[in-house]
Coordinates of C-alpha atoms and ligand atoms in Angstrom, one line a residue:
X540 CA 0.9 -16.6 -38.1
X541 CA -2.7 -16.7 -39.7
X542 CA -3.4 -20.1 -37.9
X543 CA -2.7 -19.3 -34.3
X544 CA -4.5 -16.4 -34.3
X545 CA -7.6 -18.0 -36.2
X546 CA -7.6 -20.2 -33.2
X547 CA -7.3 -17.7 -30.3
X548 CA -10.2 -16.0 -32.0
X549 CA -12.0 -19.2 -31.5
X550 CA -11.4 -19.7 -28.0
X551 CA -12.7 -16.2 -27.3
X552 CA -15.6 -16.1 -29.0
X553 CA -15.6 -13.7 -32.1
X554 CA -16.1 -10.0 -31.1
X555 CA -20.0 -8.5 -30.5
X556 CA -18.2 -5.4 -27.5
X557 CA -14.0 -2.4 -17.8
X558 CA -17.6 -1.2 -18.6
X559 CA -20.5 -3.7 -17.2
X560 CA -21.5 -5.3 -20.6
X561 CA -25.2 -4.9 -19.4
X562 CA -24.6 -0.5 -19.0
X563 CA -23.3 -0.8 -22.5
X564 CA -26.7 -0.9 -24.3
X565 CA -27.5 2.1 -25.6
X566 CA -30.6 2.6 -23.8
X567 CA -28.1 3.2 -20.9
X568 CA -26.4 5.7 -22.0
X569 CA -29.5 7.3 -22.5
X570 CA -30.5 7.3 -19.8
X571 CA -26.9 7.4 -18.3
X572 CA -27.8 4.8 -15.7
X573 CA -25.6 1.5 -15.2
X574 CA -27.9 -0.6 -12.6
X575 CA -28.3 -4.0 -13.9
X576 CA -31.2 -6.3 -13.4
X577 CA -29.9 -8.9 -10.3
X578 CA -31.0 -12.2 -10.9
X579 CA -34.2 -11.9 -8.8
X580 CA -35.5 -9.2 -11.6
X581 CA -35.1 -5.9 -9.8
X582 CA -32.2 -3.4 -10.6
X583 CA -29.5 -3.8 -8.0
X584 CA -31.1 -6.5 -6.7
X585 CA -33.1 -4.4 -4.6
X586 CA -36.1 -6.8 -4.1
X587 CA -33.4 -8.7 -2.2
X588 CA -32.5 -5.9 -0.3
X589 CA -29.2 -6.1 -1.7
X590 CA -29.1 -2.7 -2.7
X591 CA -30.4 0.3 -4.8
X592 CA -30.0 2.7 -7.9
X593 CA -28.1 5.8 -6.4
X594 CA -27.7 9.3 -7.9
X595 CA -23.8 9.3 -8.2
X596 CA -23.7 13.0 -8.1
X597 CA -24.5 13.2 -4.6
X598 CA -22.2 10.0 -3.4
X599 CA -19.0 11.9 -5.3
X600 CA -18.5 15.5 -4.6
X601 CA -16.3 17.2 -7.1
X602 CA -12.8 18.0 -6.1
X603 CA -13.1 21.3 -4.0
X604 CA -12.9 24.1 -6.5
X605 CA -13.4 21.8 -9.6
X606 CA -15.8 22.6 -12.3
X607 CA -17.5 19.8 -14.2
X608 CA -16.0 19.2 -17.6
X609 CA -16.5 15.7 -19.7
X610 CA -14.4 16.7 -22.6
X611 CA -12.3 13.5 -21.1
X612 CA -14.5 11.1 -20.5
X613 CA -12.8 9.1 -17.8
X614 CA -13.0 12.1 -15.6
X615 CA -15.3 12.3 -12.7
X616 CA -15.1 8.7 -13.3
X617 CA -18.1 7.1 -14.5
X618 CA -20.6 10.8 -14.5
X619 CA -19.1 11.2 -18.6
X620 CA -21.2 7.6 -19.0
X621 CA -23.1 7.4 -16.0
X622 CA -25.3 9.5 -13.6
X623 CA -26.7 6.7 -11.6
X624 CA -24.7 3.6 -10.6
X625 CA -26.3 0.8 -7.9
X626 CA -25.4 1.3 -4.3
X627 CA -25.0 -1.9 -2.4
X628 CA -25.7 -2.6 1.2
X629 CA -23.9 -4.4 3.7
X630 CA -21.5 -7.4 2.5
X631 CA -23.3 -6.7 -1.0
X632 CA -20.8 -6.1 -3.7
X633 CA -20.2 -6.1 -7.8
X634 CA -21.9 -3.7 -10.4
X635 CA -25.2 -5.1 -9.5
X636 CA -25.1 -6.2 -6.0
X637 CA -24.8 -9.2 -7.4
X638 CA -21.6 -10.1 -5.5
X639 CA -19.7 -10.0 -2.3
X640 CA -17.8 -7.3 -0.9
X641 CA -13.9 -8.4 -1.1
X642 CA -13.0 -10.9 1.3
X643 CA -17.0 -11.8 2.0
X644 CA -18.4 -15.1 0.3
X645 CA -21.6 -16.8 0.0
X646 CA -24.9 -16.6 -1.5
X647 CA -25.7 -14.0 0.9
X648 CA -21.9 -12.6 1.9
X649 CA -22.1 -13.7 5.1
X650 CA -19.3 -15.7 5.3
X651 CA -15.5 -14.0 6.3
X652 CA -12.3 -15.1 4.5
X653 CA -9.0 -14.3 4.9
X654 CA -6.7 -15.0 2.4
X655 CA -2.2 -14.9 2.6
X656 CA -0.6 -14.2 0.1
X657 CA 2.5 -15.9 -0.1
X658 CA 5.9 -14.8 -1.8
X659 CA 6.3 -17.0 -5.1
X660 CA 9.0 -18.8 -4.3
X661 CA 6.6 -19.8 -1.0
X662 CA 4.5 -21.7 -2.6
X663 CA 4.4 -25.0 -2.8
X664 CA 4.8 -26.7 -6.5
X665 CA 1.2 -27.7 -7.0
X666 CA 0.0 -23.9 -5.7
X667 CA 2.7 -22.6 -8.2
X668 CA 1.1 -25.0 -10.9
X669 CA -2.4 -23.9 -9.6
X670 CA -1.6 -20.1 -10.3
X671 CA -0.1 -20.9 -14.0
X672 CA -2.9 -22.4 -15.0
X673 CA -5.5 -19.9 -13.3
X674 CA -3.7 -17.6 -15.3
X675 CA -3.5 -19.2 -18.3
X676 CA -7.5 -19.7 -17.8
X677 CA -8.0 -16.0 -17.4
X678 CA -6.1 -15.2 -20.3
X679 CA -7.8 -17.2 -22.2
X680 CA -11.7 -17.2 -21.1
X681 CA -14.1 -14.3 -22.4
X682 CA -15.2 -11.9 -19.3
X683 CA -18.7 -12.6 -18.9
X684 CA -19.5 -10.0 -16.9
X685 CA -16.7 -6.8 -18.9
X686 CA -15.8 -5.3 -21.9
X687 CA -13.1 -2.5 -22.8
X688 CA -13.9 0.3 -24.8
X689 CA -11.4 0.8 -27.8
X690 CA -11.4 4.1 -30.4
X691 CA -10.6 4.7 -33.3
X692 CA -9.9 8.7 -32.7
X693 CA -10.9 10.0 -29.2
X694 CA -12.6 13.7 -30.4
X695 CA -15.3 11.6 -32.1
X696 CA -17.6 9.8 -29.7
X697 CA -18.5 7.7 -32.6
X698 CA -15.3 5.9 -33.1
X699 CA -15.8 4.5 -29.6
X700 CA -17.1 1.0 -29.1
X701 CA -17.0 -2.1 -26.3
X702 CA -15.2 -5.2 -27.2
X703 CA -14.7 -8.6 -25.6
X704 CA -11.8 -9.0 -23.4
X705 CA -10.5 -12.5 -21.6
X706 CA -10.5 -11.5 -17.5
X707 CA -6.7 -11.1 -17.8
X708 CA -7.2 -8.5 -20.7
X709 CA -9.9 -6.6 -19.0
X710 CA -7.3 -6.1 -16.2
X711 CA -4.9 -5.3 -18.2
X712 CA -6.5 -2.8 -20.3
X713 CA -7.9 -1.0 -16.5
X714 CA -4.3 -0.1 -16.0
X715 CA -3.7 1.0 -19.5
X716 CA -7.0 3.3 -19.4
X717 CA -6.1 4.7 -16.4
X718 CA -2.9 6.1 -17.8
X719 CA -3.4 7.4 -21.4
X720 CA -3.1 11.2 -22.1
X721 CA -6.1 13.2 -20.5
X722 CA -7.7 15.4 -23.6
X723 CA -8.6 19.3 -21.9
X724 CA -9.8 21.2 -24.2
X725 CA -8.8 18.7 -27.3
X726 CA -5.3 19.0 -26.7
X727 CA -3.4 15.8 -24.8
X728 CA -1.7 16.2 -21.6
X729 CA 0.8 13.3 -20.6
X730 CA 1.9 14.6 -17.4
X731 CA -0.8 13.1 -14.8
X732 CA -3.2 10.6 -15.1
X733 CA -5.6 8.8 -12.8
X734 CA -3.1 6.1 -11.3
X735 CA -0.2 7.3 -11.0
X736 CA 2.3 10.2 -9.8
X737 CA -0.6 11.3 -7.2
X738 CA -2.3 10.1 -3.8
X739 CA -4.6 7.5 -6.0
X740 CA -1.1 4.9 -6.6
X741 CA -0.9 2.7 -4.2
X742 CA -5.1 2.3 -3.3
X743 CA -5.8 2.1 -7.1
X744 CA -3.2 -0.4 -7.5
X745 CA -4.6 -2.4 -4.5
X746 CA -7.9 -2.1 -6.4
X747 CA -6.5 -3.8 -9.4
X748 CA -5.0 -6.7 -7.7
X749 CA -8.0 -7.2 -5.7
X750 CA -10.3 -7.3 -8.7
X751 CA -8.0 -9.5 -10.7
X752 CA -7.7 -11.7 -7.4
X753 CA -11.5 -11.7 -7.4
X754 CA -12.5 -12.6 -11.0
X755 CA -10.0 -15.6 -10.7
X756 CA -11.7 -16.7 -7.9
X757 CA -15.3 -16.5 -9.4
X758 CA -14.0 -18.3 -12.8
X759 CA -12.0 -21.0 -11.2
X760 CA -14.6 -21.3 -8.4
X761 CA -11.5 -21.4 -5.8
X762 CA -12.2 -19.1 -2.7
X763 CA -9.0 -19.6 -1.7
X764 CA -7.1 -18.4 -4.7
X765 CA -4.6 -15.2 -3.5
X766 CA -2.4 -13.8 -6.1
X767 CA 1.4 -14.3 -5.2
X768 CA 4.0 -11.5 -4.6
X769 CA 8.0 -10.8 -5.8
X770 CA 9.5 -9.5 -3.2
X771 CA 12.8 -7.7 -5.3
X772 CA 14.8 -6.2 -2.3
X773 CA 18.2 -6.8 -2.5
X774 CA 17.9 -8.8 -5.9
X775 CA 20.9 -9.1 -7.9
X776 CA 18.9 -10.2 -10.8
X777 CA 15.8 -11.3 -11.7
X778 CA 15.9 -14.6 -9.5
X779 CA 11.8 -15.3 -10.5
X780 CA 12.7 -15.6 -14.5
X781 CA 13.2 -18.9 -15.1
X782 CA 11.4 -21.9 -16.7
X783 CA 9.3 -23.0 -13.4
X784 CA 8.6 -19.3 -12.6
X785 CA 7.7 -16.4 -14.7
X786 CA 10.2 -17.6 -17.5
X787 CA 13.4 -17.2 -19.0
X788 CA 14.1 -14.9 -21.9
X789 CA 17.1 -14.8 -24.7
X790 CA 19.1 -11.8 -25.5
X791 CA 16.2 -9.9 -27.8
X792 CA 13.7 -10.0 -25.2
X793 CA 11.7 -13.0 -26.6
X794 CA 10.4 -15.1 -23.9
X795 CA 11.1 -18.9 -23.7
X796 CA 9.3 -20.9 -26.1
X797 CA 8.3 -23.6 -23.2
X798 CA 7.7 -21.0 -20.4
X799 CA 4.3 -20.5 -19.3
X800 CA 3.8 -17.1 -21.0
X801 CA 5.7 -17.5 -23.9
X802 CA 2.4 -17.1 -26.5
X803 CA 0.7 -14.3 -24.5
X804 CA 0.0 -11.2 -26.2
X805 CA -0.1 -8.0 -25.3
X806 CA -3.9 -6.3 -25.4
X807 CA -3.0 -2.6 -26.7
X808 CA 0.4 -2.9 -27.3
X809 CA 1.8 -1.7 -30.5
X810 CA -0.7 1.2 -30.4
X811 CA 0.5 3.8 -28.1
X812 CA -1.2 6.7 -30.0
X813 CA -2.3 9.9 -27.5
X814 CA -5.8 10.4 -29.7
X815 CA -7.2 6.8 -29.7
X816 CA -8.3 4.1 -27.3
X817 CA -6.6 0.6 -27.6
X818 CA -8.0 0.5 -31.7
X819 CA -7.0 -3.4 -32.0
X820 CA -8.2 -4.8 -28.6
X821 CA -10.2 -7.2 -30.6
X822 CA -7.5 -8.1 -32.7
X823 CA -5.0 -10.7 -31.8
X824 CA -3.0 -10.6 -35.0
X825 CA -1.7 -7.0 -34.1
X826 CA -0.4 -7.4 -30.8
X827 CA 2.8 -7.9 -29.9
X828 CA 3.7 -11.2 -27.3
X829 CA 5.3 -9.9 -24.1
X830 CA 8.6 -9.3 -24.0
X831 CA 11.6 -8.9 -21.3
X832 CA 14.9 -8.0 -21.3
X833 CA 15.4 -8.0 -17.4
X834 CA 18.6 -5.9 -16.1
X835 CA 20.2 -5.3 -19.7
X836 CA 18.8 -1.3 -19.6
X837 CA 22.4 0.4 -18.1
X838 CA 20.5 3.2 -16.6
X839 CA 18.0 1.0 -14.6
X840 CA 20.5 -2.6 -14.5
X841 CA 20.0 -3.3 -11.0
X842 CA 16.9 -3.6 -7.8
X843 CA 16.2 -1.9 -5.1
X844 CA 17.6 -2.8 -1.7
X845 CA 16.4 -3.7 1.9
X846 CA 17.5 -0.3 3.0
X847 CA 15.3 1.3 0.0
X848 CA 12.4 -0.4 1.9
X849 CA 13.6 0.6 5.3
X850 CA 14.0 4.1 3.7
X851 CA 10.6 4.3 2.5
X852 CA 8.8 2.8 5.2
X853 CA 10.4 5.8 7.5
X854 CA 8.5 9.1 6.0
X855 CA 5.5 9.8 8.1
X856 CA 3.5 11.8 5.8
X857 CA 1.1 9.7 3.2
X858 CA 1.5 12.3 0.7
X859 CA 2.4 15.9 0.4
X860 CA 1.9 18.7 -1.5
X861 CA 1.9 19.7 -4.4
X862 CA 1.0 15.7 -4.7
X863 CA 2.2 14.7 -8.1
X864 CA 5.8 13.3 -9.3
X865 CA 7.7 16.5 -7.4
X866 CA 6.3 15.8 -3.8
X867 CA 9.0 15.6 -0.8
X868 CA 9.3 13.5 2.3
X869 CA 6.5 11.5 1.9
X870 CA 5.5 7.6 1.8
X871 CA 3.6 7.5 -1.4
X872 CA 6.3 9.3 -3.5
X873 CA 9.2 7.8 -2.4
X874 CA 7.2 4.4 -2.7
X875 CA 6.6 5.3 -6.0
X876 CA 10.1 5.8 -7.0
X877 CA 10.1 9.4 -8.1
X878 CA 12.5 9.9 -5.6
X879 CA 15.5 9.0 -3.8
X880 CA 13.9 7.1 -0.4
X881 CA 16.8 7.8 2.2
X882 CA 16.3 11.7 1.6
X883 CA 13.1 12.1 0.2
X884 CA 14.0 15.3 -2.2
X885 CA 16.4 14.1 -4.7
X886 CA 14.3 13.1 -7.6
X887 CA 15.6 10.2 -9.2
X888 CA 14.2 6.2 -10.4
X889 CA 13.8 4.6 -7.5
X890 CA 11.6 1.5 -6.1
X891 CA 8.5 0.6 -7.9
X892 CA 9.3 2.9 -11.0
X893 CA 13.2 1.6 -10.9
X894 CA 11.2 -2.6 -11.2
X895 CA 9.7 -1.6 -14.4
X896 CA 12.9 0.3 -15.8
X897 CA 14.6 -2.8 -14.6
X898 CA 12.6 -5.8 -16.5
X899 CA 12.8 -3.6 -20.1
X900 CA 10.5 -5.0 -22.5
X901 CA 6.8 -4.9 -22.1
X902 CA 7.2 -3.8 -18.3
X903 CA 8.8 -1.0 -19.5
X904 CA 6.1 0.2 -21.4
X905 CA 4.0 1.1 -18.1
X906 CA 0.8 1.6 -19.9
X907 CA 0.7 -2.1 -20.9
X908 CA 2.9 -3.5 -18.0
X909 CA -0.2 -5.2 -16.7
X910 CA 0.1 -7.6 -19.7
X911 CA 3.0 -9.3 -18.0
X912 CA 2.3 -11.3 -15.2
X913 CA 5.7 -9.9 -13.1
X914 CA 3.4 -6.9 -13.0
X915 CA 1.0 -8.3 -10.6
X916 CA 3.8 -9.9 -8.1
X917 CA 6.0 -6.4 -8.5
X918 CA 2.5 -4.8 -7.6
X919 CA 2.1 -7.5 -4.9
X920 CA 4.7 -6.4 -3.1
X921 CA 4.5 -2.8 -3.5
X922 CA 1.3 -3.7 -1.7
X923 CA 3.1 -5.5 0.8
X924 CA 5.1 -2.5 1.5
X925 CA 1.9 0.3 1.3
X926 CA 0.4 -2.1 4.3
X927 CA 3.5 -2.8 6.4
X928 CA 3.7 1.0 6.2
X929 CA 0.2 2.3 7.3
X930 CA 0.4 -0.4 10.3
X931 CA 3.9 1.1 11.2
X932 CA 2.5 4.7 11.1
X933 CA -1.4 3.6 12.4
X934 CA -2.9 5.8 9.0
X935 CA -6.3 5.9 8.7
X936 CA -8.3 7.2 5.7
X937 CA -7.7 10.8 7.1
X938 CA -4.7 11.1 6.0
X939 CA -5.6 10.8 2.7
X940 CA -4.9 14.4 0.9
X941 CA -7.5 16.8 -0.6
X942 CA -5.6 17.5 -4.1
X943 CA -6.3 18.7 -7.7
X944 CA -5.1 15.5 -9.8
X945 CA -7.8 14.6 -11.9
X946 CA -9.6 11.7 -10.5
X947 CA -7.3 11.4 -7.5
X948 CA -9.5 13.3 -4.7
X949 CA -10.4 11.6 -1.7
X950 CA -14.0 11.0 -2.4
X951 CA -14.2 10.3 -6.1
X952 CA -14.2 6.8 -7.6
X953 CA -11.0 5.2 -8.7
X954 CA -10.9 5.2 -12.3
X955 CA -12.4 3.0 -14.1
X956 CA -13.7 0.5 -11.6
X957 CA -17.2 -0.5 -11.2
X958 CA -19.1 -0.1 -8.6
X959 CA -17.3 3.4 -7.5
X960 CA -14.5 2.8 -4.7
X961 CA -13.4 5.9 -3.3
X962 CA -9.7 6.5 -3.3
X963 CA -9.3 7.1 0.2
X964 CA -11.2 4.1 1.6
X965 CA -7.9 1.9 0.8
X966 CA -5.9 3.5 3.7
X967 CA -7.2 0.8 5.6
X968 CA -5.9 -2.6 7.0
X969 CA -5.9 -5.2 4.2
X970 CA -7.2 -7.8 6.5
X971 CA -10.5 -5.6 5.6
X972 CA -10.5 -6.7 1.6
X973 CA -9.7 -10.7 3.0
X974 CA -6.2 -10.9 2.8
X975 CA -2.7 -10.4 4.7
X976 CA 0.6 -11.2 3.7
X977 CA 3.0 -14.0 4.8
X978 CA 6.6 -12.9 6.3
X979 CA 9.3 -13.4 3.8
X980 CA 12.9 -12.4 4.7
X981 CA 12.2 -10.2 8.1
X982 CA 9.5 -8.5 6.6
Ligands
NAG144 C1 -21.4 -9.5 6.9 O1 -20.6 -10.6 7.2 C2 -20.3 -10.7 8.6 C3 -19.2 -11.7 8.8 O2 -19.5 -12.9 8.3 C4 -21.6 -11.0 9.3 O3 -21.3 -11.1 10.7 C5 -22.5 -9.8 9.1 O4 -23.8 -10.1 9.7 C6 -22.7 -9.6 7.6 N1 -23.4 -8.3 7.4 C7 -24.6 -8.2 6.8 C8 -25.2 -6.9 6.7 O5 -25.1 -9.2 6.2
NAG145 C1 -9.8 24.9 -21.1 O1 -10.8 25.9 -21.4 C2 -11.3 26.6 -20.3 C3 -12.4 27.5 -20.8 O2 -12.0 28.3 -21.9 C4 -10.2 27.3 -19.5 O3 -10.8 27.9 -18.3 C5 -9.2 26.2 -19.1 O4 -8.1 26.8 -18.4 C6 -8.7 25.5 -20.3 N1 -7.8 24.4 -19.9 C7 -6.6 24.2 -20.4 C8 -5.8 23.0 -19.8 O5 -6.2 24.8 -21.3
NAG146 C1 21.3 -14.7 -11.4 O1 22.5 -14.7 -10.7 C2 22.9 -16.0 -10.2 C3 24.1 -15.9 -9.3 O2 25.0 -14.9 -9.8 C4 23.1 -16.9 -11.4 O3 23.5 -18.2 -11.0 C5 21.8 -17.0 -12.2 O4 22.0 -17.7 -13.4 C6 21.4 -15.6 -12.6 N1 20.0 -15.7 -13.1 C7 19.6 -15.0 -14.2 C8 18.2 -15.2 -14.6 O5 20.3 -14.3 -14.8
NAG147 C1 3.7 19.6 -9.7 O1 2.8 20.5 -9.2 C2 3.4 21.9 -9.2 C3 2.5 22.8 -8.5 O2 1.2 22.7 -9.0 C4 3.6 22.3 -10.7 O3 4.2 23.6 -10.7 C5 4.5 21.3 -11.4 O4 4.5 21.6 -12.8 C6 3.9 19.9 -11.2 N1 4.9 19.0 -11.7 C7 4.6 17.9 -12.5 C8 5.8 17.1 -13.0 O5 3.5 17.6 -12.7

């Protein structure tokens, strides 16, 4: 046990601390300002003309009716840390305007790319190889550019510090940040958070495959790279987990010993405490590896079906009110799988929320799903779906709902990403962000 974990530590560099590791000084949160120096000198890179230092406050109305309150400090996502964030112009991108705008390359991001991504078992077996060992890279390479923030006991500030992540962990730990308890008043709520069972799903989990997508193509140097999706309809198991896909699994969940994920570990897994931030995300030796135990849960034993899709893709509305995990007829809910699709009221496990039911194990744990790989082809193809949808039904960032989940209006940033992407700007055509999707099976 001791020796494989001395030697992951090794690969990753022992600890110094998805915050910008350059806004984590503390002369930035003194100033409460996150615009890096660009590489010609100037904050933002605004000598370049690639952008500036913006007053967030003005960029990110509150919620209509919503009175500023930091005792959680994700929300108003990133005012608790940051009042000023940079602002970057044209095909300008990353938190310093250092990068490119998603689906833009090129010293200056002048250059249009449009990626497919293809359903798994479409690719070909050296792009399968090619995205196991991409993975396997990001899993195992420091993020240059990130850290996560891990606490020891969220009411004191000084508990909370910034660790190294590999890219895959900083990805993984987004989704789990998103989702922990939201402290009001220093008393936990569990019922909403900033990703789910609201408006913000399917656009923040866009944002999270696209940023995953992204930082794989920037550590492998690959501009073509596009992550892969599952596409689960009509299923009657898990046809993806075996030895040259995700990986087989015996009967207590424990994943293959030759498969290509079989020593991952789970960043803050084991830890699923309301009051604390991931505490051992720099600590390999307490997290558990991933396991599956797909279709074996009797309550959740079996995958949606074409006609769920069909079902789904049918409701008109985006979302609807009182937009959380009760809202009727509507696209994003039934998507989600709070509900039955075909009549839109019955609540019930259904579609996305049925897939992680479905695979048990680490999946099932939906704060640290993103650990497992399955999580970004299941995500894939909800994607899939949230596009074929919004060309079906012509939406536009209009329809997009005003609404009083934290961190879920329109305008505000999605939580935690740097720079700020507001939530309704991903009601739009993914061609946009530089990729489509290939047809698979009529769809
Ligand atoms: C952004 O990229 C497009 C497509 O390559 C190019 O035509 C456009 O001039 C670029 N915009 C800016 C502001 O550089
Ligand atoms: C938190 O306290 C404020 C001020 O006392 C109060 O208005 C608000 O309703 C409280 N929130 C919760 C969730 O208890
Ligand atoms: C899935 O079902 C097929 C056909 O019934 C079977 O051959 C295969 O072994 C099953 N695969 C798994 C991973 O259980
Ligand atoms: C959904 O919103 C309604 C109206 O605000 C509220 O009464 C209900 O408790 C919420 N349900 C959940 C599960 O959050």
């Amino acid at each position: 046990m001791l020796v494989p974990c001395a030697i992951l530590a090794l690969c990753l560099g022992v600890v110094h601390s998805q915050f910008p590791r350059s806004c984590t000084t503390q002369a930035a949160f003194n100033t409460k300002t996150c615009c890096p120096l660009w590489k010609d000198g100037s904050s933002c890179g605004s000598l370049s003309g690639r952008g500036q230092c913006r007053d967030l406050v003005v960029f990110t109305p509150l919620a209509a009716g919503r009175v500023p309150q930091h005792d959680d400090d994700r929300l108003d996502w990133p005012r608790h840390y940051y009042d000023n964030t940079c602002e970057c112009f044209g095909n300008y991108s990353g938190y310093n305007c250092g990068e490119c705008k998603f689906g833009y390359f090129g010293d200056k991001c002048d250059r249009q790319k449009i990626n497919v991504r293809k359903e798994i078992r479409q690719l070909s077996l050296p792009e399968r190889k090619r995205f196991f060992s991409y993975l396997a890279l990001a899993k195992t390479t420091k993020s240059r550019d990130f850290v996560v923030l891990s606490t020891g006991d969220r009411h004191h500030r000084d508990t909370y510090r910034f660790v190294d992540a590999s890219v895959y962990d900083v990805f993984a730990w987004i989704h789990y940040y998103s989702m922990k308890a939201i402290m009001e008043n220093s008393t936990f709520d569990d019922s909403k958070n900033y990703a789910h069972a609201g408006p913000a799903f399917p656009g923040w989990h866009r944002l999270g495959l696209l940023f995953l997508e992204r930082q794989i193509q920037l550590l492998t140097g690959d501009e073509d790279f596009a992550i892969p999706y599952y596409d689960w309809r009509g299923e009657k198991n898990c046809s993806i987990c075996t030895e040259d896909f995700l990986g087989d699994n015996d009967i207590q969940g424990i994943l293959d010993k030759f498969s290509h994920f079989a020593s991952w570990k789970s960043i803050c897994s084991g830890f699923n405490y309301v009051d604390a931030y991931c505490p051992a995300a720099d600590d390999h030796c307490q997290m558990e590896t991933l396991h599956r135990k797909p279709g074996t849960n009797p309550t959740a034993n079996w995958l949606p079906s074409f006609q769920d899709v069909e079902d789904t893709l049918k409701w008109k509305d985006f979302d609807n009110p009182p937009y959380n995990r009760t809202s009727q007829r509507n696209f994003r809910n039934a998507l989600e799988g709070f509900l039955r699709p075909s009549d839109g009221i019955t609540l019930e496990r259904n579609m996305h929320n049925l897939i992680h039911m479905y695979f048990g194990g680490t999946m099932s744990q939906v704060a640290i799903s993103s650990n497992d790989p399955i999580f970004t082809l299941h995500h894939g193809f909800v994607d899939k779906i949230f596009e074929v949808w919004m060309l079906r039904h012509n939406a536009t960032t209009d329809v997009y709902p005003a609404n009083n989940e934290p961190g879920q209006g329109p305008d505000e940033c999605a939580t935690p990403y740097f720079p700020c992407y507001r939530n309704k700007d991903f009601i739009s055509s993914s061609s946009t962000l530089g990729y489509t999707y290939s047809k698979y099976q009529g769809m």
